[in-house]
Amino acid sequence: MMLAPKPRKMAPTFTSAQVAELCGIDRIKLNNLLATREGLPQGEAQGSGRSRVFTLPDARTWVQQVSDIYQTPLHTGVRDADGKVILVANFKGGSTKTTTTMCLAQGLTLRGRRVLLIDLDPQASLTELCGLYAEKEVTEDSTVLPFIYDPQMEGGLLNFVQPTYWDGLDVIPAHPTLFSAEFHIPGTVIKNPGFKFWDLLRQGIETLRQHYDYIILDTAPSLSYLTINALMAADAMVMPLVPESLDFISSVSFWSLFSDLAHTIMERGDEKTYDFVSVLLSKVDYGKTSSAPVVRSWVQRTYKDWVSAVEVPASSAMSNGALAMATVFDISKGDLADKTVARVRQPLTDYVRWIDDLYVEQWRAGK
């Protein structure tokens, strides 16, 4: 049986009002800048010419040149860049882990950042969200696997970076053969008991920091060897959590297993700290019969300050987007009801701003 061809993903377009909002200015100032400042993208006039449509690269250029958002050393060139590594992790499928990963990356690029995604999940869902189809466009040699086999290879992980349809966003894709790492790494430990199996990715990612503002890791929903490597390579961790009982129990299991692992690694002389750990409640059902209020209280008692004040509501926009291998950030104005999209996109935008503001403080301080 032949499979139907998948359409090539296209980045959204932005109205004048949307570009103004991204820049933190009003339409009047945007129109004044269009008329007076050279070098700013002009967009494409629509209809009578009073309204304009901007591409994603146009919108990002406006943000970088017009907004009050702090621009990083990577953009200004004032000193060497020092990208931050964020892991998005959860043990349970259906937790919105991969969709959240993509939304964080897209949201950060809309603040002018340059972002790299590293897909460490053999299911390769993030790779497909990036517009690459694992069954025909990605091979084992396109993934992190060759680096796992040969960490001393010339060029390191930079060899496997690919551009995506989304300006400012690159990816190291995944493929089902990533499962091979789960045999190779323990095999190496058997041959060399002193081998630091948890440190492979951290070493490889260090050389990527100078090329990106953020490097975001998406892992399989299990404590695999690649997940362990991601846990040890990350500067910070985001755990999307659906406020349902099974999801909560799974999250507790995650931390129990990771605690045991961390104790083992500490016994071998390594330590691990994070800039932050954040639990993001996602797919929150605010209906009268929902179990979310009860489970939210469990989450708050268990994770305390880790629980984000931002919550992402359950929405048909998210479900429909997932079916089309898209996120709410992929939707241009008019594709869906604006209120429906904004209901999900706004909290994600707020959450992205919260993360970025934390690291802006470090960049300002030269850290």
mmCIF file of C-alpha atoms in Angstrom:
data_model
loop_
_atom_site.group_PDB
_atom_site.id
_atom_site.type_symbol
_atom_site.label_atom_id
_atom_site.label_comp_id
_atom_site.label_asym_id
_atom_site.label_seq_id
_atom_site.Cartn_x
_atom_site.Cartn_y
_atom_site.Cartn_z
ATOM 1 C CA MET A 1 0.000 0.000 0.000
ATOM 2 C CA MET A 2 1.317 3.448 -0.906
ATOM 3 C CA LEU A 3 1.271 6.173 1.732
ATOM 4 C CA ALA A 4 -0.238 9.540 0.866
ATOM 5 C CA PRO A 5 2.416 12.222 0.489
ATOM 6 C CA LYS A 6 2.774 14.623 3.405
ATOM 7 C CA PRO A 7 2.621 18.341 2.640
ATOM 8 C CA ARG A 8 5.769 20.414 3.165
ATOM 9 C CA LYS A 9 5.456 22.540 6.292
ATOM 10 C CA MET A 10 5.365 26.284 5.844
ATOM 11 C CA ALA A 11 6.025 28.952 8.462
ATOM 12 C CA PRO A 12 3.110 31.247 9.348
ATOM 13 C CA THR A 13 2.758 34.831 8.213
ATOM 14 C CA PHE A 14 2.185 37.805 10.510
ATOM 15 C CA THR A 15 -0.078 40.831 10.238
ATOM 16 C CA SER A 16 1.113 44.348 11.076
ATOM 17 C CA ALA A 17 -0.741 44.105 14.389
ATOM 18 C CA GLN A 18 0.986 40.840 15.251
ATOM 19 C CA VAL A 19 4.439 42.219 14.421
ATOM 20 C CA ALA A 20 3.693 45.295 16.528
ATOM 21 C CA GLU A 21 2.651 43.061 19.425
ATOM 22 C CA LEU A 22 5.831 40.981 19.130
ATOM 23 C CA CYS A 23 7.861 44.206 19.290
ATOM 24 C CA GLY A 24 5.866 45.690 22.162
ATOM 25 C CA ILE A 25 4.778 48.737 20.135
ATOM 26 C CA ASP A 26 1.473 49.959 18.687
ATOM 27 C CA ARG A 27 0.399 50.043 15.039
ATOM 28 C CA ILE A 28 0.999 53.787 14.772
ATOM 29 C CA LYS A 29 4.638 53.439 15.771
ATOM 30 C CA LEU A 30 5.067 50.476 13.437
ATOM 31 C CA ASN A 31 3.741 52.503 10.513
ATOM 32 C CA ASN A 32 6.019 55.411 11.434
ATOM 33 C CA LEU A 33 9.033 53.094 11.528
ATOM 34 C CA LEU A 34 8.043 51.615 8.169
ATOM 35 C CA ALA A 35 8.153 55.102 6.701
ATOM 36 C CA THR A 36 11.248 56.438 8.426
ATOM 37 C CA ARG A 37 13.719 53.696 9.356
ATOM 38 C CA GLU A 38 15.810 52.101 6.640
ATOM 39 C CA GLY A 39 16.621 48.420 6.712
ATOM 40 C CA LEU A 40 13.409 47.201 8.297
ATOM 41 C CA PRO A 41 11.441 44.620 6.298
ATOM 42 C CA GLN A 42 8.469 46.304 4.650
ATOM 43 C CA GLY A 43 6.219 43.276 4.393
ATOM 44 C CA GLU A 44 3.791 42.776 1.538
ATOM 45 C CA ALA A 45 0.912 45.209 1.072
ATOM 46 C CA GLN A 46 -2.558 43.663 1.070
ATOM 47 C CA GLY A 47 -5.772 44.916 -0.502
ATOM 48 C CA SER A 48 -5.824 48.705 -0.477
ATOM 49 C CA GLY A 49 -2.291 48.784 0.919
ATOM 50 C CA ARG A 50 -3.284 49.809 4.445
ATOM 51 C CA SER A 51 -2.526 46.360 5.843
ATOM 52 C CA ARG A 52 0.671 44.341 5.401
ATOM 53 C CA VAL A 53 1.710 40.740 5.791
ATOM 54 C CA PHE A 54 5.170 39.837 7.062
ATOM 55 C CA THR A 55 7.120 36.594 6.793
ATOM 56 C CA LEU A 56 8.612 34.895 9.832
ATOM 57 C CA PRO A 57 12.147 36.169 9.016
ATOM 58 C CA ASP A 58 10.638 39.666 8.642
ATOM 59 C CA ALA A 59 8.967 39.415 12.054
ATOM 60 C CA ARG A 60 12.143 38.174 13.737
ATOM 61 C CA THR A 61 14.149 41.018 12.213
ATOM 62 C CA TRP A 62 11.649 43.534 13.573
ATOM 63 C CA VAL A 63 11.920 42.001 17.048
ATOM 64 C CA GLN A 64 15.714 42.096 16.966
ATOM 65 C CA GLN A 65 15.914 45.688 15.719
ATOM 66 C CA VAL A 66 12.883 47.400 17.239
ATOM 67 C CA SER A 67 11.733 45.684 20.422
ATOM 68 C CA ASP A 68 13.076 46.313 23.923
ATOM 69 C CA ILE A 69 13.837 42.592 24.295
ATOM 70 C CA TYR A 70 17.474 42.128 25.337
ATOM 71 C CA GLN A 71 19.488 40.765 22.436
ATOM 72 C CA THR A 72 21.982 38.092 23.392
ATOM 73 C CA PRO A 73 25.762 37.965 22.851
ATOM 74 C CA LEU A 74 25.116 35.624 19.914
ATOM 75 C CA HIS A 75 23.156 38.367 18.133
ATOM 76 C CA THR A 76 25.202 41.410 19.173
ATOM 77 C CA GLY A 77 28.637 39.785 18.979
ATOM 78 C CA VAL A 78 29.829 41.682 22.058
ATOM 79 C CA ARG A 79 31.322 38.482 23.492
ATOM 80 C CA ASP A 80 31.302 34.742 22.950
ATOM 81 C CA ALA A 81 27.847 33.189 22.972
ATOM 82 C CA ASP A 82 26.907 30.788 25.760
ATOM 83 C CA GLY A 83 23.758 28.940 24.816
ATOM 84 C CA LYS A 84 21.543 27.489 27.524
ATOM 85 C CA VAL A 85 20.447 23.838 27.484
ATOM 86 C CA ILE A 86 16.869 22.998 28.470
ATOM 87 C CA LEU A 87 15.480 19.491 28.780
ATOM 88 C CA VAL A 88 11.771 18.762 28.368
ATOM 89 C CA ALA A 89 11.096 15.440 30.087
ATOM 90 C CA ASN A 90 8.237 13.219 31.185
ATOM 91 C CA PHE A 91 7.813 9.465 31.567
ATOM 92 C CA LYS A 92 4.242 9.300 30.303
ATOM 93 C CA GLY A 93 3.066 9.426 26.728
ATOM 94 C CA GLY A 94 0.401 12.007 25.930
ATOM 95 C CA SER A 95 1.900 14.533 28.338
ATOM 96 C CA THR A 96 2.345 17.162 25.574
ATOM 97 C CA LYS A 97 6.114 16.812 26.064
ATOM 98 C CA THR A 98 7.030 17.004 22.391
ATOM 99 C CA THR A 99 4.461 19.669 21.508
ATOM 100 C CA THR A 100 5.659 21.741 24.464
ATOM 101 C CA THR A 101 9.256 21.353 23.292
ATOM 102 C CA MET A 102 8.372 22.692 19.857
ATOM 103 C CA CYS A 103 6.290 25.540 21.272
ATOM 104 C CA LEU A 104 9.129 26.626 23.571
ATOM 105 C CA ALA A 105 11.523 26.656 20.622
ATOM 106 C CA GLN A 106 9.139 28.610 18.382
ATOM 107 C CA GLY A 107 8.287 31.061 21.140
ATOM 108 C CA LEU A 108 11.955 31.732 21.871
ATOM 109 C CA THR A 109 12.720 32.394 18.192
ATOM 110 C CA LEU A 110 9.916 34.958 18.207
ATOM 111 C CA ARG A 111 11.932 36.792 20.855
ATOM 112 C CA GLY A 112 14.839 36.939 18.424
ATOM 113 C CA ARG A 113 16.648 33.869 19.737
ATOM 114 C CA ARG A 114 18.485 31.242 17.740
ATOM 115 C CA VAL A 115 17.439 27.762 18.866
ATOM 116 C CA LEU A 116 18.595 24.201 18.270
ATOM 117 C CA LEU A 117 16.338 21.227 18.939
ATOM 118 C CA ILE A 118 17.892 17.816 19.581
ATOM 119 C CA ASP A 119 15.439 14.945 19.181
ATOM 120 C CA LEU A 120 16.530 11.989 21.324
ATOM 121 C CA ASP A 121 13.261 10.051 21.059
ATOM 122 C CA PRO A 122 13.309 7.141 18.552
ATOM 123 C CA GLN A 123 9.640 7.858 17.838
ATOM 124 C CA ALA A 124 10.918 11.050 16.114
ATOM 125 C CA SER A 125 7.715 13.038 16.691
ATOM 126 C CA LEU A 126 9.664 16.248 17.252
ATOM 127 C CA THR A 127 11.559 15.636 14.022
ATOM 128 C CA GLU A 128 8.244 15.468 12.179
ATOM 129 C CA LEU A 129 7.015 18.636 13.899
ATOM 130 C CA CYS A 130 10.131 20.239 12.406
ATOM 131 C CA GLY A 131 8.955 19.207 8.948
ATOM 132 C CA LEU A 132 11.333 16.271 8.459
ATOM 133 C CA TYR A 133 9.795 12.852 7.884
ATOM 134 C CA ALA A 134 11.764 10.136 9.622
ATOM 135 C CA GLU A 135 10.704 7.353 7.280
ATOM 136 C CA LYS A 136 12.134 8.991 4.157
ATOM 137 C CA GLU A 137 14.221 12.083 5.011
ATOM 138 C CA VAL A 138 16.230 10.965 8.041
ATOM 139 C CA THR A 139 18.716 8.128 8.428
ATOM 140 C CA GLU A 140 20.701 6.783 11.347
ATOM 141 C CA ASP A 141 23.644 8.875 10.143
ATOM 142 C CA SER A 142 21.544 12.066 10.499
ATOM 143 C CA THR A 143 21.046 11.603 14.252
ATOM 144 C CA VAL A 144 23.248 11.802 17.351
ATOM 145 C CA LEU A 145 24.005 8.084 16.988
ATOM 146 C CA PRO A 146 27.303 8.407 15.047
ATOM 147 C CA PHE A 147 28.525 10.732 17.814
ATOM 148 C CA ILE A 148 27.516 8.188 20.465
ATOM 149 C CA TYR A 149 29.604 5.615 18.602
ATOM 150 C CA ASP A 150 32.553 7.997 18.189
ATOM 151 C CA PRO A 151 32.540 10.962 20.617
ATOM 152 C CA GLN A 152 35.954 12.090 19.331
ATOM 153 C CA MET A 153 34.750 12.502 15.742
ATOM 154 C CA GLU A 154 35.823 15.662 13.955
ATOM 155 C CA GLY A 155 33.116 18.322 13.999
ATOM 156 C CA GLY A 156 31.156 16.582 16.757
ATOM 157 C CA LEU A 157 27.400 17.105 16.934
ATOM 158 C CA LEU A 158 27.595 20.116 14.621
ATOM 159 C CA ASN A 159 27.848 17.604 11.766
ATOM 160 C CA PHE A 160 24.216 16.611 12.248
ATOM 161 C CA VAL A 161 22.499 19.987 12.514
ATOM 162 C CA GLN A 162 19.824 20.635 9.876
ATOM 163 C CA PRO A 163 17.774 23.770 9.152
ATOM 164 C CA THR A 164 14.006 23.624 9.472
ATOM 165 C CA TYR A 165 11.079 25.430 7.840
ATOM 166 C CA TRP A 166 11.074 27.827 10.821
ATOM 167 C CA ASP A 167 13.578 30.708 10.662
ATOM 168 C CA GLY A 168 16.029 30.692 13.577
ATOM 169 C CA LEU A 169 15.316 27.054 14.422
ATOM 170 C CA ASP A 170 17.617 24.123 13.599
ATOM 171 C CA VAL A 171 17.295 20.454 14.539
ATOM 172 C CA ILE A 172 19.343 17.333 15.025
ATOM 173 C CA PRO A 173 16.665 14.815 14.026
ATOM 174 C CA ALA A 174 15.786 11.403 15.388
ATOM 175 C CA HIS A 175 15.206 8.037 13.746
ATOM 176 C CA PRO A 176 13.945 4.688 15.099
ATOM 177 C CA THR A 177 17.510 3.342 14.996
ATOM 178 C CA LEU A 178 18.340 5.579 17.978
ATOM 179 C CA PHE A 179 17.325 2.518 20.015
ATOM 180 C CA SER A 180 20.774 1.161 19.146
ATOM 181 C CA ALA A 181 22.271 3.534 21.699
ATOM 182 C CA GLU A 182 20.546 1.529 24.438
ATOM 183 C CA PHE A 183 22.737 -1.446 23.511
ATOM 184 C CA HIS A 184 25.943 0.352 22.582
ATOM 185 C CA ILE A 185 26.303 2.441 25.760
ATOM 186 C CA PRO A 186 25.955 -0.425 28.300
ATOM 187 C CA GLY A 187 28.202 -2.512 26.055
ATOM 188 C CA THR A 188 30.871 0.156 26.371
ATOM 189 C CA VAL A 189 30.454 0.169 30.162
ATOM 190 C CA ILE A 190 31.027 -3.595 30.257
ATOM 191 C CA LYS A 191 34.287 -3.184 28.334
ATOM 192 C CA ASN A 192 35.347 -0.124 30.343
ATOM 193 C CA PRO A 193 33.793 -0.011 33.837
ATOM 194 C CA GLY A 194 35.187 3.499 34.401
ATOM 195 C CA PHE A 195 33.363 4.885 31.353
ATOM 196 C CA LYS A 196 31.118 7.841 32.254
ATOM 197 C CA PHE A 197 28.091 6.713 30.269
ATOM 198 C CA TRP A 198 26.049 9.720 31.428
ATOM 199 C CA ASP A 199 28.514 12.307 30.106
ATOM 200 C CA LEU A 200 28.537 11.683 26.346
ATOM 201 C CA LEU A 201 25.973 14.277 25.283
ATOM 202 C CA ARG A 202 27.159 16.914 27.729
ATOM 203 C CA GLN A 203 30.590 16.909 26.124
ATOM 204 C CA GLY A 204 29.117 17.049 22.632
ATOM 205 C CA ILE A 205 26.694 19.845 23.455
ATOM 206 C CA GLU A 206 29.389 22.061 24.975
ATOM 207 C CA THR A 207 30.739 22.847 21.506
ATOM 208 C CA LEU A 208 27.239 23.805 20.279
ATOM 209 C CA ARG A 209 26.643 26.481 22.918
ATOM 210 C CA GLN A 210 28.588 29.106 20.969
ATOM 211 C CA HIS A 211 26.230 28.702 17.994
ATOM 212 C CA TYR A 212 22.832 28.994 19.732
ATOM 213 C CA ASP A 213 21.011 30.947 22.415
ATOM 214 C CA TYR A 214 19.083 27.853 23.448
ATOM 215 C CA ILE A 215 19.506 24.129 22.896
ATOM 216 C CA ILE A 216 16.340 22.206 23.767
ATOM 217 C CA LEU A 217 16.352 18.428 24.242
ATOM 218 C CA ASP A 218 13.359 16.139 23.728
ATOM 219 C CA THR A 219 13.680 12.615 25.101
ATOM 220 C CA ALA A 220 11.792 9.344 25.040
ATOM 221 C CA PRO A 221 9.194 8.862 27.822
ATOM 222 C CA SER A 222 11.534 6.535 29.730
ATOM 223 C CA LEU A 223 14.776 6.630 31.689
ATOM 224 C CA SER A 224 16.823 5.435 28.720
ATOM 225 C CA TYR A 225 20.579 5.944 28.401
ATOM 226 C CA LEU A 226 19.942 8.871 26.056
ATOM 227 C CA THR A 227 17.480 10.365 28.563
ATOM 228 C CA ILE A 228 20.097 9.994 31.314
ATOM 229 C CA ASN A 229 22.594 11.804 29.096
ATOM 230 C CA ALA A 230 20.083 14.583 28.474
ATOM 231 C CA LEU A 231 19.374 14.908 32.198
ATOM 232 C CA MET A 232 23.076 15.370 32.876
ATOM 233 C CA ALA A 233 23.682 17.723 29.915
ATOM 234 C CA ALA A 234 20.844 20.152 30.675
ATOM 235 C CA ASP A 235 21.105 23.449 32.540
ATOM 236 C CA ALA A 236 17.386 23.406 33.326
ATOM 237 C CA MET A 237 14.415 21.081 33.144
ATOM 238 C CA VAL A 238 10.780 21.553 32.143
ATOM 239 C CA MET A 239 8.265 18.825 32.979
ATOM 240 C CA PRO A 240 4.884 19.217 31.269
ATOM 241 C CA LEU A 241 2.300 17.503 33.458
ATOM 242 C CA VAL A 242 -1.331 16.817 32.649
ATOM 243 C CA PRO A 243 -3.276 17.134 35.940
ATOM 244 C CA GLU A 244 -4.671 13.619 35.917
ATOM 245 C CA SER A 245 -3.952 10.919 38.492
ATOM 246 C CA LEU A 246 -1.954 8.549 36.275
ATOM 247 C CA ASP A 247 0.188 11.401 34.960
ATOM 248 C CA PHE A 248 0.920 12.560 38.505
ATOM 249 C CA ILE A 249 1.891 9.039 39.632
ATOM 250 C CA SER A 250 4.175 8.724 36.604
ATOM 251 C CA SER A 251 5.885 12.006 37.458
ATOM 252 C CA VAL A 252 6.588 10.820 41.005
ATOM 253 C CA SER A 253 8.122 7.622 39.598
ATOM 254 C CA PHE A 254 10.324 9.730 37.329
ATOM 255 C CA TRP A 255 11.807 11.670 40.241
ATOM 256 C CA SER A 256 12.258 8.543 42.336
ATOM 257 C CA LEU A 257 14.253 6.826 39.587
ATOM 258 C CA PHE A 258 16.244 9.965 38.804
ATOM 259 C CA SER A 259 17.075 10.390 42.490
ATOM 260 C CA ASP A 260 18.510 6.870 42.590
ATOM 261 C CA LEU A 261 20.482 7.553 39.428
ATOM 262 C CA ALA A 262 21.842 10.862 40.735
ATOM 263 C CA HIS A 263 22.997 9.139 43.935
ATOM 264 C CA THR A 264 24.912 6.567 41.862
ATOM 265 C CA ILE A 265 26.540 9.269 39.743
ATOM 266 C CA MET A 266 27.498 11.307 42.812
ATOM 267 C CA GLU A 267 29.195 8.222 44.247
ATOM 268 C CA ARG A 268 31.369 8.230 41.121
ATOM 269 C CA GLY A 269 32.466 11.803 41.672
ATOM 270 C CA ASP A 270 30.053 13.855 39.535
ATOM 271 C CA GLU A 271 27.313 16.219 40.715
ATOM 272 C CA LYS A 272 24.322 17.793 39.017
ATOM 273 C CA THR A 273 22.472 21.035 39.690
ATOM 274 C CA TYR A 274 19.894 22.880 37.590
ATOM 275 C CA ASP A 275 19.275 26.581 37.065
ATOM 276 C CA PHE A 276 15.608 25.727 37.514
ATOM 277 C CA VAL A 277 13.179 22.841 37.442
ATOM 278 C CA SER A 278 9.695 23.802 36.314
ATOM 279 C CA VAL A 279 6.505 21.757 36.340
ATOM 280 C CA LEU A 280 4.131 23.109 33.694
ATOM 281 C CA LEU A 281 0.526 21.992 33.990
ATOM 282 C CA SER A 282 -0.729 21.258 30.470
ATOM 283 C CA LYS A 283 -3.996 20.173 28.868
ATOM 284 C CA VAL A 284 -5.750 21.499 31.952
ATOM 285 C CA ASP A 285 -9.470 20.745 31.853
ATOM 286 C CA TYR A 286 -11.427 23.501 33.620
ATOM 287 C CA GLY A 287 -14.765 21.697 33.267
ATOM 288 C CA LYS A 288 -17.024 21.107 36.276
ATOM 289 C CA THR A 289 -16.426 17.335 36.284
ATOM 290 C CA SER A 290 -12.658 17.589 35.781
ATOM 291 C CA SER A 291 -10.241 15.969 38.240
ATOM 292 C CA ALA A 292 -7.754 18.795 37.594
ATOM 293 C CA PRO A 293 -8.431 20.745 40.840
ATOM 294 C CA VAL A 294 -7.737 17.673 42.986
ATOM 295 C CA VAL A 295 -4.633 16.605 41.066
ATOM 296 C CA ARG A 296 -3.388 20.215 40.960
ATOM 297 C CA SER A 297 -3.449 20.253 44.755
ATOM 298 C CA TRP A 298 -1.397 17.021 44.819
ATOM 299 C CA VAL A 299 1.090 18.551 42.386
ATOM 300 C CA GLN A 300 1.398 21.747 44.413
ATOM 301 C CA ARG A 301 1.960 19.888 47.668
ATOM 302 C CA THR A 302 4.546 17.615 46.061
ATOM 303 C CA TYR A 303 6.503 20.023 43.864
ATOM 304 C CA LYS A 304 5.899 23.308 45.704
ATOM 305 C CA ASP A 305 7.963 26.143 44.147
ATOM 306 C CA TRP A 306 8.683 24.082 41.050
ATOM 307 C CA VAL A 307 5.074 24.443 39.871
ATOM 308 C CA SER A 308 4.697 27.224 37.324
ATOM 309 C CA ALA A 309 2.007 29.830 37.802
ATOM 310 C CA VAL A 310 1.300 29.443 34.074
ATOM 311 C CA GLU A 311 -1.112 26.715 32.990
ATOM 312 C CA VAL A 312 -1.861 25.614 29.434
ATOM 313 C CA PRO A 313 -5.561 24.782 28.997
ATOM 314 C CA ALA A 314 -6.942 21.809 27.162
ATOM 315 C CA SER A 315 -8.092 22.915 23.731
ATOM 316 C CA SER A 316 -9.309 21.536 20.442
ATOM 317 C CA ALA A 317 -6.739 23.835 18.795
ATOM 318 C CA MET A 318 -3.931 21.818 20.343
ATOM 319 C CA SER A 319 -5.530 18.504 19.422
ATOM 320 C CA ASN A 320 -6.219 19.541 15.848
ATOM 321 C CA GLY A 321 -2.718 20.961 15.517
ATOM 322 C CA ALA A 322 -1.164 17.734 16.743
ATOM 323 C CA LEU A 323 -3.116 15.744 14.163
ATOM 324 C CA ALA A 324 -1.744 18.001 11.439
ATOM 325 C CA MET A 325 1.800 17.848 12.911
ATOM 326 C CA ALA A 326 1.616 21.528 13.807
ATOM 327 C CA THR A 327 1.464 23.713 16.924
ATOM 328 C CA VAL A 328 -0.523 26.831 17.772
ATOM 329 C CA PHE A 329 2.518 28.890 16.729
ATOM 330 C CA ASP A 330 2.249 27.462 13.196
ATOM 331 C CA ILE A 331 -1.184 28.983 12.685
ATOM 332 C CA SER A 332 -1.491 32.197 10.693
ATOM 333 C CA LYS A 333 -4.214 34.713 11.525
ATOM 334 C CA GLY A 334 -7.497 33.544 10.032
ATOM 335 C CA ASP A 335 -6.602 29.836 9.904
ATOM 336 C CA LEU A 336 -8.548 29.196 13.126
ATOM 337 C CA ALA A 337 -10.673 31.349 15.413
ATOM 338 C CA ASP A 338 -8.337 33.912 16.975
ATOM 339 C CA LYS A 339 -9.707 33.433 20.485
ATOM 340 C CA THR A 340 -9.295 29.666 20.263
ATOM 341 C CA VAL A 341 -5.648 29.967 19.282
ATOM 342 C CA ALA A 342 -4.855 32.767 21.741
ATOM 343 C CA ARG A 343 -6.281 30.745 24.621
ATOM 344 C CA VAL A 344 -3.412 28.270 24.235
ATOM 345 C CA ARG A 345 -0.733 30.432 22.626
ATOM 346 C CA GLN A 346 -0.826 33.225 25.230
ATOM 347 C CA PRO A 347 0.080 31.069 28.257
ATOM 348 C CA LEU A 348 2.839 29.408 26.246
ATOM 349 C CA THR A 349 4.120 32.855 25.242
ATOM 350 C CA ASP A 350 4.051 33.917 28.897
ATOM 351 C CA TYR A 351 5.956 30.794 29.905
ATOM 352 C CA VAL A 352 8.587 31.372 27.210
ATOM 353 C CA ARG A 353 9.023 34.952 28.439
ATOM 354 C CA TRP A 354 9.503 33.667 31.992
ATOM 355 C CA ILE A 355 12.277 31.283 30.889
ATOM 356 C CA ASP A 356 13.954 33.876 28.692
ATOM 357 C CA ASP A 357 13.867 36.537 31.408
ATOM 358 C CA LEU A 358 15.682 34.176 33.782
ATOM 359 C CA TYR A 359 18.520 33.742 31.327
ATOM 360 C CA VAL A 360 18.584 37.382 30.255
ATOM 361 C CA GLU A 361 19.651 38.125 33.828
ATOM 362 C CA GLN A 362 22.591 35.759 33.384
ATOM 363 C CA TRP A 363 23.516 37.209 29.998
ATOM 364 C CA ARG A 364 23.374 40.755 31.346
ATOM 365 C CA ALA A 365 25.663 39.715 34.182
ATOM 366 C CA GLY A 366 28.064 38.126 31.712
ATOM 367 C CA LYS A 367 27.411 34.608 33.018
#
